[in-house]
PDB file of C-alpha atoms in Angstrom:
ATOM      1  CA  UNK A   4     133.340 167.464-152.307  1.00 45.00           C
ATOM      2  CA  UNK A   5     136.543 168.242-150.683  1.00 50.00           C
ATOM      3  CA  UNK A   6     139.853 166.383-151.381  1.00 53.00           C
ATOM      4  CA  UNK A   7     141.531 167.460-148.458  1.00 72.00           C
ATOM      5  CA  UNK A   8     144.158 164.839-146.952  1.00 76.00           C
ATOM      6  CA  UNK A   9     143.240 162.657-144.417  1.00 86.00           C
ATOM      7  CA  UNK A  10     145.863 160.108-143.698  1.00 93.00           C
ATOM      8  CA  UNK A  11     144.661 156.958-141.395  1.00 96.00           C
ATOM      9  CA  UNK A  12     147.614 156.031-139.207  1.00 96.00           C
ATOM     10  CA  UNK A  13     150.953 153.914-140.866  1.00 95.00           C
ATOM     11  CA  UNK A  14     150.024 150.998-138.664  1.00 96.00           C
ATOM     12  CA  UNK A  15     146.914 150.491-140.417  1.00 96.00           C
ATOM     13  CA  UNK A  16     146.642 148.543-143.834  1.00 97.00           C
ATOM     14  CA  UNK A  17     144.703 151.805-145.205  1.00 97.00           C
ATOM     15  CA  UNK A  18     147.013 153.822-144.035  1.00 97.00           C
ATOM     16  CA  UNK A  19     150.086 151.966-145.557  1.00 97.00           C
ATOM     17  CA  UNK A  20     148.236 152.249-148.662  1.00 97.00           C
ATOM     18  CA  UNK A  21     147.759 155.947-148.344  1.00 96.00           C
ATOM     19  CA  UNK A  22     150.926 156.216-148.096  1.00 96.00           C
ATOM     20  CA  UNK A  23     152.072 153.675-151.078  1.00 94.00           C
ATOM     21  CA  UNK A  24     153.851 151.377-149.070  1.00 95.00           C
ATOM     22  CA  UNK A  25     155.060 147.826-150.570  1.00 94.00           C
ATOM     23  CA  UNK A  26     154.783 145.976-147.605  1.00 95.00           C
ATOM     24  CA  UNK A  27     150.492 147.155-147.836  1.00 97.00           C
ATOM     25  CA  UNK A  28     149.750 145.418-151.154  1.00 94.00           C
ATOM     26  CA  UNK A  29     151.969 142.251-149.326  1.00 94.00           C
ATOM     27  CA  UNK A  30     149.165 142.693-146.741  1.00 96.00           C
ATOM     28  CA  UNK A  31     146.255 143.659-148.677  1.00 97.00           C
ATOM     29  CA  UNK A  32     147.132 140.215-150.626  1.00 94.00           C
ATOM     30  CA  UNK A  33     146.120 138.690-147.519  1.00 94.00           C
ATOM     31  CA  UNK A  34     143.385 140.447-145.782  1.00 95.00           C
ATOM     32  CA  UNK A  35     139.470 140.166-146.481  1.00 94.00           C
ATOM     33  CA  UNK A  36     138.256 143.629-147.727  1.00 94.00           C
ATOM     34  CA  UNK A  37     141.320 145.065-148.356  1.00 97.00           C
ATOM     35  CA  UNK A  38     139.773 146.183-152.310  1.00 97.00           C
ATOM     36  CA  UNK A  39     137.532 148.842-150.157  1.00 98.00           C
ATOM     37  CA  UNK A  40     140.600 150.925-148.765  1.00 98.00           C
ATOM     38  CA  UNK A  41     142.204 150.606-152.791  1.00 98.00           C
ATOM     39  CA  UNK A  42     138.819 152.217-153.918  1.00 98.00           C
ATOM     40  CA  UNK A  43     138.858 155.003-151.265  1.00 96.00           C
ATOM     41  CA  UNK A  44     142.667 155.848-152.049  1.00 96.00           C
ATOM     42  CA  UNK A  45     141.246 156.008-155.581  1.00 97.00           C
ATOM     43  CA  UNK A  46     138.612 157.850-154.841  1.00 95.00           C
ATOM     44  CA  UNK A  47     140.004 160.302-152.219  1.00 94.00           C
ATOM     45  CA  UNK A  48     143.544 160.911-153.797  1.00 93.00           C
ATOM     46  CA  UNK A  49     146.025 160.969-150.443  1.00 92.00           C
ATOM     47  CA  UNK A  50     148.993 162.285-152.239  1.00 90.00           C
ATOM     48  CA  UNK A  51     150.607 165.276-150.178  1.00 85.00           C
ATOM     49  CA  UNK A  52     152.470 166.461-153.696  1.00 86.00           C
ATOM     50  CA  UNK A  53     150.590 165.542-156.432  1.00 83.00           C
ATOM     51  CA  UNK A  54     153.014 166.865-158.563  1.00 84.00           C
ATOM     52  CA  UNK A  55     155.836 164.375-156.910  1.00 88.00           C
ATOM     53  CA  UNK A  56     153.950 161.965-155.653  1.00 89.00           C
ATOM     54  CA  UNK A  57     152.252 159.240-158.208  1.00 92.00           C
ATOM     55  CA  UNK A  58     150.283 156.349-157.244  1.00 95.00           C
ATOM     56  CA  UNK A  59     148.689 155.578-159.852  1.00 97.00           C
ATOM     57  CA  UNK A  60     150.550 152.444-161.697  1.00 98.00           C
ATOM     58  CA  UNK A  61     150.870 151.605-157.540  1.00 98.00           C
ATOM     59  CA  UNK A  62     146.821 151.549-157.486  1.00 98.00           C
ATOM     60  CA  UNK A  63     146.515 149.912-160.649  1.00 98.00           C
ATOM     61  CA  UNK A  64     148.321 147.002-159.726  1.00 98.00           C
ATOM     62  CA  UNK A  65     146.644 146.241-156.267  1.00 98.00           C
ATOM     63  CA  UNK A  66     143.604 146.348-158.776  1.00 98.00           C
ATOM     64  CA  UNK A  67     144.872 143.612-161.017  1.00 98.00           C
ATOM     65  CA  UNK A  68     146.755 141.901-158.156  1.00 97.00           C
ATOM     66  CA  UNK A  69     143.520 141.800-155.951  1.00 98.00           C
ATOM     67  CA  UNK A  70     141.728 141.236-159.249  1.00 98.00           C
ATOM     68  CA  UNK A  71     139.199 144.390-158.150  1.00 98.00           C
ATOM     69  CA  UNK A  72     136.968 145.746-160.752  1.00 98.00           C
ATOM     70  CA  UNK A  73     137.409 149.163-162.716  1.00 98.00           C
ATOM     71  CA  UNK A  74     133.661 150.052-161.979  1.00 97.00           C
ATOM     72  CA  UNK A  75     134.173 151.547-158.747  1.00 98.00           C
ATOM     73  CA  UNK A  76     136.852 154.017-160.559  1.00 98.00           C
ATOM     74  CA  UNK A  77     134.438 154.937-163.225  1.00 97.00           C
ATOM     75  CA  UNK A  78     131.492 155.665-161.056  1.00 97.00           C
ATOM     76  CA  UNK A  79     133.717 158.099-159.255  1.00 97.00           C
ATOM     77  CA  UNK A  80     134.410 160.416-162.091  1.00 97.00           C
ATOM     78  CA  UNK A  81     130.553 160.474-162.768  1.00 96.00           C
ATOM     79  CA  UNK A  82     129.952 161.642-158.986  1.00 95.00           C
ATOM     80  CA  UNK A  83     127.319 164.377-159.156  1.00 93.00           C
ATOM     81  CA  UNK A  84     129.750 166.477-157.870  1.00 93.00           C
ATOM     82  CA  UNK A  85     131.915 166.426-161.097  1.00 93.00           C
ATOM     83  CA  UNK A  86     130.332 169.117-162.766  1.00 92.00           C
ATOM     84  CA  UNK A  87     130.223 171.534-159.371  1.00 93.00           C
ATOM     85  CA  UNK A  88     133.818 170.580-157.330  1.00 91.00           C
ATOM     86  CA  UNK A  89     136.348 172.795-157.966  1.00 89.00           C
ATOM     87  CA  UNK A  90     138.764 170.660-157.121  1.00 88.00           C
ATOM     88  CA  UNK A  91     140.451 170.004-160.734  1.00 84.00           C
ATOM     89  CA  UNK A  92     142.526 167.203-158.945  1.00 89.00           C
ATOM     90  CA  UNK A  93     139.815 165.493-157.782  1.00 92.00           C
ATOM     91  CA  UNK A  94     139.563 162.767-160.687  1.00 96.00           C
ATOM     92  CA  UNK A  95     142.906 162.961-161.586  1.00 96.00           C
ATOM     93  CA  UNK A  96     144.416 159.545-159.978  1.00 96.00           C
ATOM     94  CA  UNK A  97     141.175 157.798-160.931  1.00 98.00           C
ATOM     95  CA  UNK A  98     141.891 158.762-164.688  1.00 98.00           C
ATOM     96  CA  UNK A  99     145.503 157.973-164.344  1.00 98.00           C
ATOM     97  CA  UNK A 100     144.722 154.634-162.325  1.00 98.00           C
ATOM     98  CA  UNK A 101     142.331 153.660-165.579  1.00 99.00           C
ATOM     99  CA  UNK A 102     144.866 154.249-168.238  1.00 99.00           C
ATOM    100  CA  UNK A 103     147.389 151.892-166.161  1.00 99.00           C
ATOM    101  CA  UNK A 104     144.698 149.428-165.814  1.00 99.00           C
ATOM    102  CA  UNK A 105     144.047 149.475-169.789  1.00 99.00           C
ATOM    103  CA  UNK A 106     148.273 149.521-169.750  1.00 98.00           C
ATOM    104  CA  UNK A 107     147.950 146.406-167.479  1.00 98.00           C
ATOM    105  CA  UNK A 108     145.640 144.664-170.228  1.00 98.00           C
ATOM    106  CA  UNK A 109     142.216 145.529-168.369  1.00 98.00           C
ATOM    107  CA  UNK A 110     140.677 146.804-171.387  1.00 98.00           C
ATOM    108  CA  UNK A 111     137.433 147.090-169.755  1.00 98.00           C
ATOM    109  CA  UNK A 112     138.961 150.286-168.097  1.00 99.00           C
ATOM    110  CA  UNK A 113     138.765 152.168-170.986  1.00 98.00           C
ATOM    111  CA  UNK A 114     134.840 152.226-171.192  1.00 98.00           C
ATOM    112  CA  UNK A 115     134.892 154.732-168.355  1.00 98.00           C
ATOM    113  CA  UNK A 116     138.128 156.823-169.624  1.00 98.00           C
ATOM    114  CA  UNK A 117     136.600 157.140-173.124  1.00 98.00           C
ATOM    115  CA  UNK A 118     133.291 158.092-171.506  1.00 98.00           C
ATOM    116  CA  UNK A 119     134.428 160.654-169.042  1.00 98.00           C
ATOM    117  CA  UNK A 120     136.786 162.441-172.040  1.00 98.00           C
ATOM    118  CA  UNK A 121     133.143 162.899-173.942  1.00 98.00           C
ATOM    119  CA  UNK A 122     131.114 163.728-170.728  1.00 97.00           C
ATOM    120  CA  UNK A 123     133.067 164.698-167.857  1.00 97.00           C
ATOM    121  CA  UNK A 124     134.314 168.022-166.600  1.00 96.00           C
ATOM    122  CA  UNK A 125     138.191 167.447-167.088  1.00 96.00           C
ATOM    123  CA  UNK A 126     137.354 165.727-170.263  1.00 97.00           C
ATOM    124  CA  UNK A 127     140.332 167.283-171.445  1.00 97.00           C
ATOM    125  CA  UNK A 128     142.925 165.109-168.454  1.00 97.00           C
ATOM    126  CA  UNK A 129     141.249 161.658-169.867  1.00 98.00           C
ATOM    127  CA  UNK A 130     141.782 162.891-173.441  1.00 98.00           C
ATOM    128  CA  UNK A 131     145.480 163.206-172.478  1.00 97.00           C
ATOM    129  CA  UNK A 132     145.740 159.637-170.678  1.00 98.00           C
ATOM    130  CA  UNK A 133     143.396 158.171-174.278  1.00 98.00           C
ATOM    131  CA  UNK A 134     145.954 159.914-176.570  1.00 97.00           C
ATOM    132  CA  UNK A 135     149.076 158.794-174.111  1.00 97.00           C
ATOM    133  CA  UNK A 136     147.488 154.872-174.597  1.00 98.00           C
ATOM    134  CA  UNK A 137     148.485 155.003-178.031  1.00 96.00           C
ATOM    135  CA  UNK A 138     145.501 153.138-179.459  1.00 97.00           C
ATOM    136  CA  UNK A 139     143.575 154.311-181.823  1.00 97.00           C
ATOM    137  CA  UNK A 140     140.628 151.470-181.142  1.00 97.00           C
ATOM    138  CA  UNK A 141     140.028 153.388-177.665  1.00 98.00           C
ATOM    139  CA  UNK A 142     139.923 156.867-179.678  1.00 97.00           C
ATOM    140  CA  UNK A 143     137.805 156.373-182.265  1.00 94.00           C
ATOM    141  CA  UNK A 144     135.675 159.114-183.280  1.00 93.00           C
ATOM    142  CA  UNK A 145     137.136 161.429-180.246  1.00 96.00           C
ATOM    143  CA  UNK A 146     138.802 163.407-182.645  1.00 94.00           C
ATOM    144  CA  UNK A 147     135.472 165.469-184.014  1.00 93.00           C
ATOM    145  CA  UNK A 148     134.635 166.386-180.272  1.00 95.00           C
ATOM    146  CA  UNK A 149     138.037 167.303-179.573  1.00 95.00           C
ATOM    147  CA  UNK A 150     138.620 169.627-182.352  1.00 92.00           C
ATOM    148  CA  UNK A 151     134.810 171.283-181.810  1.00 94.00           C
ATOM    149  CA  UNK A 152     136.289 171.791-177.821  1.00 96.00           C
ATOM    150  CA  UNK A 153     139.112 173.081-178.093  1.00 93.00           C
ATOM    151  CA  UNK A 154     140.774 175.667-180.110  1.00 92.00           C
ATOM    152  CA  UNK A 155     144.505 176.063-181.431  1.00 90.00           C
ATOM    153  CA  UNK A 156     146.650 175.721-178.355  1.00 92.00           C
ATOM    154  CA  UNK A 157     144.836 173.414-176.823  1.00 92.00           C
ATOM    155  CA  UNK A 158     145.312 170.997-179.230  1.00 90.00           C
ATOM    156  CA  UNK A 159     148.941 171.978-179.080  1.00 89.00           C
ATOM    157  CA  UNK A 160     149.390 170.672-175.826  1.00 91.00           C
ATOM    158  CA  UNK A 161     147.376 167.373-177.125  1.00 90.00           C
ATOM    159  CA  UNK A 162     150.366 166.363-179.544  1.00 87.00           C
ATOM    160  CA  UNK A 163     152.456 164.319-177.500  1.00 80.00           C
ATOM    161  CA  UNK A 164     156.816 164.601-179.419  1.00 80.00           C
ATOM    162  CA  UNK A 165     157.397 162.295-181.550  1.00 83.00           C
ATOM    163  CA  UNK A 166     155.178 158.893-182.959  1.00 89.00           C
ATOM    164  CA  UNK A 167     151.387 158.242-181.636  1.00 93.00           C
ATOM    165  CA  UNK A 168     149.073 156.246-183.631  1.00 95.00           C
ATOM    166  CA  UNK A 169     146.169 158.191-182.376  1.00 95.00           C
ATOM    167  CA  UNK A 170     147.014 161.644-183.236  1.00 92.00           C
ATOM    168  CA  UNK A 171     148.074 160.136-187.082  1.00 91.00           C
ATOM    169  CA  UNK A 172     144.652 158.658-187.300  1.00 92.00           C
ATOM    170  CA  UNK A 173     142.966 161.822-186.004  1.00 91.00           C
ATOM    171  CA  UNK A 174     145.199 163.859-188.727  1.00 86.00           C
ATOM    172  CA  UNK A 175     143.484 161.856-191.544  1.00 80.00           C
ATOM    173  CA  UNK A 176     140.058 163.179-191.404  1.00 71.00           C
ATOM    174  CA  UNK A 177     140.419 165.678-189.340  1.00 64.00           C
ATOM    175  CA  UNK A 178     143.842 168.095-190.193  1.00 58.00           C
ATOM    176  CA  UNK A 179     142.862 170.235-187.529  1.00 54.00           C
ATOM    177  CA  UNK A 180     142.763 167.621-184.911  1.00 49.00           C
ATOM    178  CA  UNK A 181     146.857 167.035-185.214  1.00 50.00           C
ATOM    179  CA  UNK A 182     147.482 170.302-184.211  1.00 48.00           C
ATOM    180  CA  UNK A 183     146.744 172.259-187.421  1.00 48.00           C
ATOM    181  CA  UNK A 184     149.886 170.502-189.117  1.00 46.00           C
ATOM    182  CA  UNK A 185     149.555 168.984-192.271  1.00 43.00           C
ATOM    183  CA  UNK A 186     151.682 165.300-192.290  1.00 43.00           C
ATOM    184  CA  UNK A 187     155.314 165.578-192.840  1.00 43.00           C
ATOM    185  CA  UNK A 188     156.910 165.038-196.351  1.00 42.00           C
ATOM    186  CA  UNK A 189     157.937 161.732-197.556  1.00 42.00           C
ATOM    187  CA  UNK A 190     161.850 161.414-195.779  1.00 44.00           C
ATOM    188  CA  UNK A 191     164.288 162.168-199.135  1.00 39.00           C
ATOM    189  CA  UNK A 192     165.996 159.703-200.793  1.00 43.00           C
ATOM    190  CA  UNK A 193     169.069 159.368-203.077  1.00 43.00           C
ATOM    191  CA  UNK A 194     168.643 157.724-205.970  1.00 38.00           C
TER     192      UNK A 194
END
């Protein structure tokens, strides 16, 4: 499947979207099938920078606003085609649109983040967005897959600076899993 970047024209509500426009979610408030042009932004990412450029709290929200179900999302990252495109980008907004959902308090978006970091082919991105969330419920048992996947470095880059709940309940059982560092000493105090 190819992601290349096909933007509809500005006049048109899809095309607004593309393009992240405020005045398209005013619109898409108001117009009958507007949830089908969210999904296909979703689904075919219309960034031009996708280093620059995010969307995805932008997506999430039309999802809440227009009250859209996370399916769609999910069923996208378990395309046939995820194990055979290239494209490492291709998921990446749909992961990233998930986590904001979960962010947004549509928990039900996690079932298809937490499934795609055991089964899909950037596992590794929707680790990143699980460990980000901060919640250890939505981790759960993660941590013996991770550490069998990946070796030294790659849990490195896991270990997001400073405080996350996740990665200090994955240190518990599973040392290895917090980056190879044991926990830190008990702070000193003078007596």
């Amino acid at each position: 499947m190819s992601n290349e970047v096909v933007l509809e024209s500005a006049g048109t509500l899809h095309g607004q979207l593309q393009r992240g426009l405020g005045r398209a979610a005013r619109r898409a408030a108001d117009m009958r099938g507007a949830g089908e042009y969210v999904y296909a932004c979703v689904r075919r990412d219309p960034r031009w920078d996708r280093q620059c450029e995010s969307r995805r709290l932008y997506y999430a929200r039309l999802m809440v606003d227009l009250e859209l179900p996370a399916g769609p999302v999910g069923e996208h990252l378990f395309d046939p085609s995820d194990h055979t495109d290239p494209d490492d980008w291709r998921v990446d907004l749909a992961l990233g649109v998930l986590a904001d959902l979960v962010r947004l308090s549509r928990r039900e978006a996690a079932v298809p983040l937490r499934r795609y970091a055991e089964e899909g082919a950037q596992w590794f991105d929707a680790v990143v967005e699980l460990i980000d969330l901060a919640d250890p419920s939505l981790t759960a048992g993660l941590d013996e897959l991770v550490a069998a996947r990946c070796d030294d470095a790659d849990l490195a880059l896991l270990i997001p600076g400073g405080h996350n709940p996740v990665i200090e309940a994955w240190a518990a059982p599973q040392p290895r899993g917090a980056g190879g560092a044991t926990p830190p000493p008990a702070p000193y105090t003078h007596l």
